[in-house]
PDB file of C-alpha atoms and ligand atoms in Angstrom:
ATOM      1  CA  UNK A   1     -11.466  13.264  57.790  1.00 95.00           C
ATOM      2  CA  UNK A   2     -14.254  15.011  59.486  1.00 97.00           C
ATOM      3  CA  UNK A   3     -14.596  18.724  59.042  1.00 97.00           C
ATOM      4  CA  UNK A   4     -16.603  20.607  61.684  1.00 97.00           C
ATOM      5  CA  UNK A   5     -17.557  24.142  60.773  1.00 97.00           C
ATOM      6  CA  UNK A   6     -17.569  26.649  63.573  1.00 97.00           C
ATOM      7  CA  UNK A   7     -19.090  30.123  63.490  1.00 97.00           C
ATOM      8  CA  UNK A   8     -16.181  31.940  64.826  1.00 97.00           C
ATOM      9  CA  UNK A   9     -13.065  31.535  67.017  1.00 98.00           C
ATOM     10  CA  UNK A  10     -15.073  31.227  70.267  1.00 98.00           C
ATOM     11  CA  UNK A  11     -17.356  28.526  68.808  1.00 98.00           C
ATOM     12  CA  UNK A  12     -14.303  26.725  67.378  1.00 98.00           C
ATOM     13  CA  UNK A  13     -12.575  26.798  70.686  1.00 98.00           C
ATOM     14  CA  UNK A  14     -15.660  25.323  72.532  1.00 98.00           C
ATOM     15  CA  UNK A  15     -16.097  22.615  70.013  1.00 98.00           C
ATOM     16  CA  UNK A  16     -12.464  21.674  70.119  1.00 98.00           C
ATOM     17  CA  UNK A  17     -12.439  21.713  73.925  1.00 98.00           C
ATOM     18  CA  UNK A  18     -15.529  19.492  73.871  1.00 98.00           C
ATOM     19  CA  UNK A  19     -13.670  16.908  71.916  1.00 98.00           C
ATOM     20  CA  UNK A  20     -10.637  17.085  74.260  1.00 98.00           C
ATOM     21  CA  UNK A  21     -13.014  16.779  77.230  1.00 98.00           C
ATOM     22  CA  UNK A  22     -14.624  13.737  75.783  1.00 98.00           C
ATOM     23  CA  UNK A  23     -11.221  12.143  75.416  1.00 98.00           C
ATOM     24  CA  UNK A  24     -10.333  12.837  79.040  1.00 98.00           C
ATOM     25  CA  UNK A  25     -13.669  11.582  80.273  1.00 97.00           C
ATOM     26  CA  UNK A  26     -13.516   8.387  78.205  1.00 98.00           C
ATOM     27  CA  UNK A  27      -9.909   7.755  79.194  1.00 98.00           C
ATOM     28  CA  UNK A  28      -8.866   9.686  82.307  1.00 98.00           C
ATOM     29  CA  UNK A  29      -5.216   8.421  82.047  1.00 98.00           C
ATOM     30  CA  UNK A  30      -4.988   9.318  78.322  1.00 98.00           C
ATOM     31  CA  UNK A  31      -1.960  10.911  76.614  1.00 98.00           C
ATOM     32  CA  UNK A  32      -2.772  14.371  75.058  1.00 98.00           C
ATOM     33  CA  UNK A  33      -0.449  15.591  72.403  1.00 98.00           C
ATOM     34  CA  UNK A  34      -0.527  19.368  72.798  1.00 98.00           C
ATOM     35  CA  UNK A  35       0.202  22.321  70.497  1.00 98.00           C
ATOM     36  CA  UNK A  36       1.121  25.971  70.810  1.00 96.00           C
ATOM     37  CA  UNK A  37       0.444  28.979  68.627  1.00 93.00           C
ATOM     38  CA  UNK A  38      -2.578  31.293  68.720  1.00 94.00           C
ATOM     39  CA  UNK A  39      -5.044  28.753  67.418  1.00 97.00           C
ATOM     40  CA  UNK A  40      -5.369  26.541  70.481  1.00 98.00           C
ATOM     41  CA  UNK A  41      -5.358  29.353  73.120  1.00 98.00           C
ATOM     42  CA  UNK A  42      -9.149  29.666  73.207  1.00 98.00           C
ATOM     43  CA  UNK A  43      -9.473  25.869  73.517  1.00 98.00           C
ATOM     44  CA  UNK A  44      -7.100  25.929  76.532  1.00 98.00           C
ATOM     45  CA  UNK A  45      -9.087  28.778  78.077  1.00 98.00           C
ATOM     46  CA  UNK A  46     -12.280  26.797  77.730  1.00 98.00           C
ATOM     47  CA  UNK A  47     -10.635  23.663  79.263  1.00 98.00           C
ATOM     48  CA  UNK A  48      -9.534  25.731  82.215  1.00 98.00           C
ATOM     49  CA  UNK A  49     -12.962  27.089  82.742  1.00 98.00           C
ATOM     50  CA  UNK A  50     -14.541  23.581  82.748  1.00 98.00           C
ATOM     51  CA  UNK A  51     -11.831  22.389  85.114  1.00 98.00           C
ATOM     52  CA  UNK A  52     -12.581  25.292  87.501  1.00 98.00           C
ATOM     53  CA  UNK A  53     -16.295  24.366  87.333  1.00 98.00           C
ATOM     54  CA  UNK A  54     -15.380  20.822  88.482  1.00 97.00           C
ATOM     55  CA  UNK A  55     -16.322  19.289  85.081  1.00 96.00           C
ATOM     56  CA  UNK A  56     -12.872  18.114  84.091  1.00 98.00           C
ATOM     57  CA  UNK A  57     -10.150  16.286  85.872  1.00 98.00           C
ATOM     58  CA  UNK A  58      -6.545  16.238  84.481  1.00 98.00           C
ATOM     59  CA  UNK A  59      -5.214  14.248  87.541  1.00 98.00           C
ATOM     60  CA  UNK A  60      -4.211  11.211  85.486  1.00 98.00           C
ATOM     61  CA  UNK A  61      -3.539  12.868  82.163  1.00 98.00           C
ATOM     62  CA  UNK A  62      -0.097  12.775  80.511  1.00 98.00           C
ATOM     63  CA  UNK A  63       0.914  15.339  77.904  1.00 98.00           C
ATOM     64  CA  UNK A  64       3.514  15.556  75.221  1.00 98.00           C
ATOM     65  CA  UNK A  65       3.978  18.713  73.208  1.00 98.00           C
ATOM     66  CA  UNK A  66       4.602  18.934  69.511  1.00 98.00           C
ATOM     67  CA  UNK A  67       7.632  21.183  69.384  1.00 97.00           C
ATOM     68  CA  UNK A  68       9.982  23.624  71.086  1.00 97.00           C
ATOM     69  CA  UNK A  69      12.468  26.190  69.944  1.00 96.00           C
ATOM     70  CA  UNK A  70      16.046  25.342  70.046  1.00 96.00           C
ATOM     71  CA  UNK A  71      18.155  27.504  72.335  1.00 94.00           C
ATOM     72  CA  UNK A  72      15.450  29.208  74.411  1.00 92.00           C
ATOM     73  CA  UNK A  73      15.488  28.680  78.199  1.00 92.00           C
ATOM     74  CA  UNK A  74      12.288  27.288  79.866  1.00 93.00           C
ATOM     75  CA  UNK A  75      11.809  30.693  81.586  1.00 92.00           C
ATOM     76  CA  UNK A  76      11.990  32.558  78.224  1.00 93.00           C
ATOM     77  CA  UNK A  77       8.539  34.100  77.621  1.00 92.00           C
ATOM     78  CA  UNK A  78       8.449  32.712  74.059  1.00 93.00           C
ATOM     79  CA  UNK A  79       9.483  29.134  74.890  1.00 95.00           C
ATOM     80  CA  UNK A  80       6.716  26.661  74.369  1.00 96.00           C
ATOM     81  CA  UNK A  81       7.362  25.391  77.913  1.00 97.00           C
ATOM     82  CA  UNK A  82       6.489  28.905  79.227  1.00 97.00           C
ATOM     83  CA  UNK A  83       3.415  29.059  76.770  1.00 96.00           C
ATOM     84  CA  UNK A  84       2.005  25.777  78.035  1.00 98.00           C
ATOM     85  CA  UNK A  85       2.302  26.829  81.741  1.00 98.00           C
ATOM     86  CA  UNK A  86       0.841  30.211  81.005  1.00 97.00           C
ATOM     87  CA  UNK A  87      -2.150  28.869  79.071  1.00 98.00           C
ATOM     88  CA  UNK A  88      -2.870  25.544  80.701  1.00 98.00           C
ATOM     89  CA  UNK A  89      -0.582  23.668  83.036  1.00 98.00           C
ATOM     90  CA  UNK A  90      -0.631  26.304  85.804  1.00 98.00           C
ATOM     91  CA  UNK A  91      -4.462  26.351  86.001  1.00 98.00           C
ATOM     92  CA  UNK A  92      -5.379  22.665  85.934  1.00 98.00           C
ATOM     93  CA  UNK A  93      -4.499  19.679  88.111  1.00 98.00           C
ATOM     94  CA  UNK A  94      -2.236  17.981  85.552  1.00 98.00           C
ATOM     95  CA  UNK A  95       0.813  16.397  87.198  1.00 98.00           C
ATOM     96  CA  UNK A  96       3.824  18.600  86.174  1.00 97.00           C
ATOM     97  CA  UNK A  97       5.913  15.456  86.118  1.00 97.00           C
ATOM     98  CA  UNK A  98       3.611  14.008  83.427  1.00 98.00           C
ATOM     99  CA  UNK A  99       4.002  16.982  81.046  1.00 98.00           C
ATOM    100  CA  UNK A 100       6.622  16.518  78.420  1.00 98.00           C
ATOM    101  CA  UNK A 101       8.255  18.845  75.828  1.00 98.00           C
ATOM    102  CA  UNK A 102      11.386  18.667  73.831  1.00 98.00           C
ATOM    103  CA  UNK A 103      14.213  20.304  75.758  1.00 97.00           C
ATOM    104  CA  UNK A 104      15.190  23.280  73.760  1.00 96.00           C
ATOM    105  CA  UNK A 105      18.294  23.812  75.994  1.00 97.00           C
ATOM    106  CA  UNK A 106      19.760  20.444  74.975  1.00 97.00           C
ATOM    107  CA  UNK A 107      21.916  21.472  72.019  1.00 96.00           C
ATOM    108  CA  UNK A 108      22.917  17.973  71.272  1.00 97.00           C
ATOM    109  CA  UNK A 109      20.379  17.532  68.574  1.00 96.00           C
ATOM    110  CA  UNK A 110      20.603  13.818  67.959  1.00 97.00           C
ATOM    111  CA  UNK A 111      20.491  13.016  71.582  1.00 98.00           C
ATOM    112  CA  UNK A 112      17.452  15.242  72.216  1.00 98.00           C
ATOM    113  CA  UNK A 113      15.447  13.960  69.271  1.00 97.00           C
ATOM    114  CA  UNK A 114      16.130  10.365  70.252  1.00 98.00           C
ATOM    115  CA  UNK A 115      15.254  11.155  73.926  1.00 98.00           C
ATOM    116  CA  UNK A 116      11.895  12.721  72.927  1.00 98.00           C
ATOM    117  CA  UNK A 117      10.929   9.808  70.676  1.00 97.00           C
ATOM    118  CA  UNK A 118      11.665   7.524  73.631  1.00 98.00           C
ATOM    119  CA  UNK A 119       9.469   9.706  75.891  1.00 98.00           C
ATOM    120  CA  UNK A 120       6.602   9.421  73.585  1.00 98.00           C
ATOM    121  CA  UNK A 121       7.076   5.673  73.242  1.00 97.00           C
ATOM    122  CA  UNK A 122       7.348   5.108  76.949  1.00 98.00           C
ATOM    123  CA  UNK A 123       4.142   6.944  77.795  1.00 98.00           C
ATOM    124  CA  UNK A 124       2.406   4.492  75.317  1.00 98.00           C
ATOM    125  CA  UNK A 125       1.914   6.850  72.365  1.00 98.00           C
ATOM    126  CA  UNK A 126      -0.586   9.768  71.899  1.00 98.00           C
ATOM    127  CA  UNK A 127      -4.283   9.141  72.213  1.00 98.00           C
ATOM    128  CA  UNK A 128      -5.381  12.625  70.914  1.00 98.00           C
ATOM    129  CA  UNK A 129      -3.014  14.962  69.143  1.00 98.00           C
ATOM    130  CA  UNK A 130      -4.073  18.582  68.896  1.00 98.00           C
ATOM    131  CA  UNK A 131      -2.631  20.570  65.988  1.00 98.00           C
ATOM    132  CA  UNK A 132      -2.710  24.092  64.462  1.00 98.00           C
ATOM    133  CA  UNK A 133      -1.875  24.745  60.833  1.00 97.00           C
ATOM    134  CA  UNK A 134       0.781  27.061  59.562  1.00 94.00           C
ATOM    135  CA  UNK A 135       0.168  29.473  56.703  1.00 92.00           C
ATOM    136  CA  UNK A 136       2.409  27.288  54.515  1.00 92.00           C
ATOM    137  CA  UNK A 137       0.610  24.179  55.628  1.00 95.00           C
ATOM    138  CA  UNK A 138       3.052  23.191  58.255  1.00 94.00           C
ATOM    139  CA  UNK A 139       2.119  21.001  61.260  1.00 96.00           C
ATOM    140  CA  UNK A 140       4.229  21.217  64.341  1.00 95.00           C
ATOM    141  CA  UNK A 141       7.322  22.650  62.785  1.00 93.00           C
ATOM    142  CA  UNK A 142       7.332  20.291  59.819  1.00 94.00           C
ATOM    143  CA  UNK A 143       8.074  22.761  57.080  1.00 91.00           C
ATOM    144  CA  UNK A 144       7.362  22.207  53.343  1.00 93.00           C
ATOM    145  CA  UNK A 145      10.130  20.063  51.808  1.00 92.00           C
ATOM    146  CA  UNK A 146      10.911  17.270  49.350  1.00 92.00           C
ATOM    147  CA  UNK A 147      10.096  14.454  51.820  1.00 93.00           C
ATOM    148  CA  UNK A 148       7.851  13.987  54.833  1.00 92.00           C
ATOM    149  CA  UNK A 149      10.195  14.076  57.920  1.00 86.00           C
ATOM    150  CA  UNK A 150       9.789  10.913  59.929  1.00 90.00           C
ATOM    151  CA  UNK A 151      10.491  11.130  63.647  1.00 96.00           C
ATOM    152  CA  UNK A 152      11.338  13.944  65.986  1.00 97.00           C
ATOM    153  CA  UNK A 153      13.929  16.046  64.319  1.00 96.00           C
ATOM    154  CA  UNK A 154      15.643  19.478  64.423  1.00 96.00           C
ATOM    155  CA  UNK A 155      14.111  21.930  61.884  1.00 93.00           C
ATOM    156  CA  UNK A 156      15.487  25.087  60.324  1.00 92.00           C
ATOM    157  CA  UNK A 157      12.540  27.352  60.251  1.00 90.00           C
ATOM    158  CA  UNK A 158      11.400  28.794  56.995  1.00 85.00           C
ATOM    159  CA  UNK A 159      11.485  32.555  56.346  1.00 89.00           C
ATOM    160  CA  UNK A 160       7.649  32.565  56.337  1.00 83.00           C
ATOM    161  CA  UNK A 161       7.473  30.916  59.709  1.00 84.00           C
ATOM    162  CA  UNK A 162       9.992  33.268  61.247  1.00 90.00           C
ATOM    163  CA  UNK A 163       8.034  36.105  59.726  1.00 89.00           C
ATOM    164  CA  UNK A 164       4.781  34.757  61.134  1.00 84.00           C
ATOM    165  CA  UNK A 165       6.243  34.191  64.595  1.00 86.00           C
ATOM    166  CA  UNK A 166       8.242  37.459  64.893  1.00 88.00           C
ATOM    167  CA  UNK A 167       5.137  39.300  66.293  1.00 88.00           C
ATOM    168  CA  UNK A 168       5.893  37.498  69.515  1.00 86.00           C
ATOM    169  CA  UNK A 169       9.581  38.691  69.680  1.00 89.00           C
ATOM    170  CA  UNK A 170      11.170  42.179  69.737  1.00 89.00           C
ATOM    171  CA  UNK A 171      12.304  41.634  66.147  1.00 88.00           C
ATOM    172  CA  UNK A 172      12.701  38.914  63.555  1.00 87.00           C
ATOM    173  CA  UNK A 173      16.377  38.573  64.495  1.00 90.00           C
ATOM    174  CA  UNK A 174      15.408  37.330  67.913  1.00 90.00           C
ATOM    175  CA  UNK A 175      13.160  34.440  66.572  1.00 92.00           C
ATOM    176  CA  UNK A 176      15.164  31.246  67.042  1.00 95.00           C
ATOM    177  CA  UNK A 177      16.190  29.775  63.696  1.00 95.00           C
ATOM    178  CA  UNK A 178      15.728  26.194  64.687  1.00 96.00           C
ATOM    179  CA  UNK A 179      13.163  24.104  66.567  1.00 96.00           C
ATOM    180  CA  UNK A 180      12.783  20.495  67.674  1.00 97.00           C
ATOM    181  CA  UNK A 181       9.597  19.086  66.288  1.00 97.00           C
ATOM    182  CA  UNK A 182       7.677  15.754  66.312  1.00 97.00           C
ATOM    183  CA  UNK A 183       8.015  14.386  62.828  1.00 97.00           C
ATOM    184  CA  UNK A 184       5.241  13.446  60.433  1.00 97.00           C
ATOM    185  CA  UNK A 185       5.524   9.826  61.480  1.00 97.00           C
ATOM    186  CA  UNK A 186       5.361  10.757  65.141  1.00 96.00           C
ATOM    187  CA  UNK A 187       2.219  12.807  64.495  1.00 98.00           C
ATOM    188  CA  UNK A 188       0.654  10.212  62.302  1.00 98.00           C
ATOM    189  CA  UNK A 189       1.122   7.524  64.894  1.00 98.00           C
ATOM    190  CA  UNK A 190      -1.396   9.404  67.230  1.00 98.00           C
ATOM    191  CA  UNK A 191      -4.710   7.420  67.571  1.00 98.00           C
ATOM    192  CA  UNK A 192      -6.789  10.545  66.944  1.00 98.00           C
ATOM    193  CA  UNK A 193      -5.925  13.958  65.592  1.00 98.00           C
ATOM    194  CA  UNK A 194      -7.733  17.208  66.154  1.00 98.00           C
ATOM    195  CA  UNK A 195      -6.808  20.250  64.068  1.00 98.00           C
ATOM    196  CA  UNK A 196      -7.991  23.789  64.974  1.00 98.00           C
ATOM    197  CA  UNK A 197      -7.792  26.489  62.329  1.00 98.00           C
ATOM    198  CA  UNK A 198      -9.079  29.983  62.436  1.00 98.00           C
ATOM    199  CA  UNK A 199      -9.163  33.068  60.218  1.00 98.00           C
ATOM    200  CA  UNK A 200      -9.240  34.058  56.583  1.00 97.00           C
ATOM    201  CA  UNK A 201      -5.491  34.155  56.415  1.00 96.00           C
ATOM    202  CA  UNK A 202      -5.523  30.385  56.849  1.00 97.00           C
ATOM    203  CA  UNK A 203      -8.148  29.740  54.163  1.00 97.00           C
ATOM    204  CA  UNK A 204      -5.544  28.917  51.445  1.00 98.00           C
ATOM    205  CA  UNK A 205      -3.597  26.601  53.826  1.00 98.00           C
ATOM    206  CA  UNK A 206      -6.852  24.795  54.728  1.00 98.00           C
ATOM    207  CA  UNK A 207      -7.731  24.374  51.092  1.00 97.00           C
ATOM    208  CA  UNK A 208      -4.341  23.037  50.184  1.00 97.00           C
ATOM    209  CA  UNK A 209      -3.867  20.791  53.194  1.00 98.00           C
ATOM    210  CA  UNK A 210      -7.262  19.162  53.308  1.00 97.00           C
ATOM    211  CA  UNK A 211      -8.634  19.399  49.741  1.00 96.00           C
ATOM    212  CA  UNK A 212      -5.406  19.285  47.666  1.00 96.00           C
ATOM    213  CA  UNK A 213      -2.950  16.577  46.690  1.00 97.00           C
ATOM    214  CA  UNK A 214      -0.975  14.868  49.482  1.00 98.00           C
ATOM    215  CA  UNK A 215       2.526  16.271  49.139  1.00 98.00           C
ATOM    216  CA  UNK A 216       5.427  17.110  51.431  1.00 97.00           C
ATOM    217  CA  UNK A 217       5.244  20.683  50.024  1.00 97.00           C
ATOM    218  CA  UNK A 218       2.109  20.937  52.165  1.00 97.00           C
ATOM    219  CA  UNK A 219       3.027  18.947  55.226  1.00 97.00           C
ATOM    220  CA  UNK A 220      -0.524  19.071  56.723  1.00 98.00           C
ATOM    221  CA  UNK A 221      -1.885  17.207  53.560  1.00 98.00           C
ATOM    222  CA  UNK A 222      -0.580  13.989  55.019  1.00 98.00           C
ATOM    223  CA  UNK A 223      -3.385  14.107  57.522  1.00 98.00           C
ATOM    224  CA  UNK A 224      -5.742  13.079  54.702  1.00 98.00           C
ATOM    225  CA  UNK A 225      -4.167   9.634  55.085  1.00 97.00           C
ATOM    226  CA  UNK A 226      -4.876   9.376  58.798  1.00 98.00           C
ATOM    227  CA  UNK A 227      -7.863   7.181  59.795  1.00 98.00           C
ATOM    228  CA  UNK A 228      -9.200   9.505  62.518  1.00 98.00           C
ATOM    229  CA  UNK A 229      -8.790  13.240  61.976  1.00 98.00           C
ATOM    230  CA  UNK A 230     -11.235  15.965  62.937  1.00 98.00           C
ATOM    231  CA  UNK A 231     -10.723  19.443  61.697  1.00 98.00           C
ATOM    232  CA  UNK A 232     -12.527  22.174  63.547  1.00 98.00           C
ATOM    233  CA  UNK A 233     -12.346  25.399  61.500  1.00 98.00           C
ATOM    234  CA  UNK A 234     -14.299  28.675  61.589  1.00 97.00           C
ATOM    235  CA  UNK A 235     -16.215  29.991  58.557  1.00 97.00           C
ATOM    236  CA  UNK A 236     -13.389  32.300  57.619  1.00 97.00           C
ATOM    237  CA  UNK A 237     -10.819  29.492  57.513  1.00 98.00           C
ATOM    238  CA  UNK A 238     -13.148  27.370  55.377  1.00 97.00           C
ATOM    239  CA  UNK A 239     -14.100  30.270  53.030  1.00 96.00           C
ATOM    240  CA  UNK A 240     -12.076  28.809  50.168  1.00 96.00           C
ATOM    241  CA  UNK A 241     -13.410  25.357  50.469  1.00 93.00           C
ATOM    242  CA  UNK A 242     -16.526  23.994  48.831  1.00 81.00           C
ATOM    243  CA  UNK A 243     -18.103  21.922  51.544  1.00 77.00           C
ATOM    244  CA  UNK A 244     -21.476  21.362  49.846  1.00 59.00           C
TER     245      UNK A 244
HETATM  246  C1  GLP B   1       3.830  27.655  64.937  1.00 80.55           C
HETATM  247  C2  GLP B   1       3.692  26.256  65.654  1.00 80.55           C
HETATM  248  C3  GLP B   1       2.746  25.370  65.129  1.00 80.55           C
HETATM  249  C4  GLP B   1       1.417  26.198  64.908  1.00 80.55           C
HETATM  250  C5  GLP B   1       1.586  27.257  63.881  1.00 80.55           C
HETATM  251  C6  GLP B   1       0.392  28.112  63.577  1.00 80.55           C
HETATM  252  O1  GLP B   1       4.932  27.684  63.973  1.00 80.55           O
HETATM  253  N1  GLP B   1       5.000  25.583  65.734  1.00 80.55           N
HETATM  254  O2  GLP B   1       2.558  24.327  65.975  1.00 80.55           O
HETATM  255  O3  GLP B   1       0.343  25.388  64.538  1.00 80.55           O
HETATM  256  O4  GLP B   1       2.741  28.050  64.149  1.00 80.55           O
HETATM  257  O5  GLP B   1       0.311  29.109  64.520  1.00 80.55           O
HETATM  258  P1  GLP B   1      -0.914  29.964  64.863  1.00 80.55           P
HETATM  259  O6  GLP B   1      -1.929  29.070  65.495  1.00 80.55           O
HETATM  260  O7  GLP B   1      -0.418  31.016  65.801  1.00 80.55           O
HETATM  261  O8  GLP B   1      -1.312  30.489  63.540  1.00 80.55           O
END
């Protein structure tokens, strides 16, 4: 695991965007695993800027997203489909037919999870998976539990996650209670993983996930077992880790 220390959120976003750019330049028809949440927003902004400058070409890129709320229509402003369009897809030349997310409107959970696993398999697997880290150490929507969830599955969100995400909704009651998420096995099968983490409120999660024991109680800790993980974190997020 490689840990890159960034000064602040802007620096973190540039560094992460640089790593994604390198992937796209090295393999123009790569498969990017994409994430939502506030952590990667700056990274997407930077990628859009470089695309506009003519330095990046997404024409042959395929994307698969980590997760999606169950029950939200694509047009809902808090759906991850909407998020991806608002922050990236609408501003770069990625082929909309090559962008994949779990379908939150398919309420047949078994069918949707199997379909999404098949989508990931059929595009040849993920070359570079971008991840954020939840306050409780979750990745995607893999919440703390007794076992590491394997493939794409339907998750019942923890109170803490609902609490953290309610800022985007009118009230906590409106936050969907379930989501489809790539599982730990799905994530671990990516060839490379890039984690972006920012802010002092994530310092404990960073310490637990990357410097603590590997346990399903801290789902992100499994990343310590992956052969090619880069964590880009700002000073605040690394403030509880002894990097010397
Ligand atoms: C959400 C998402 C995760 C994300 C996490 C952290 O629950 N499902 O993919 O990494 O929260 O979000 P943020 O980056 O806004 O702190």
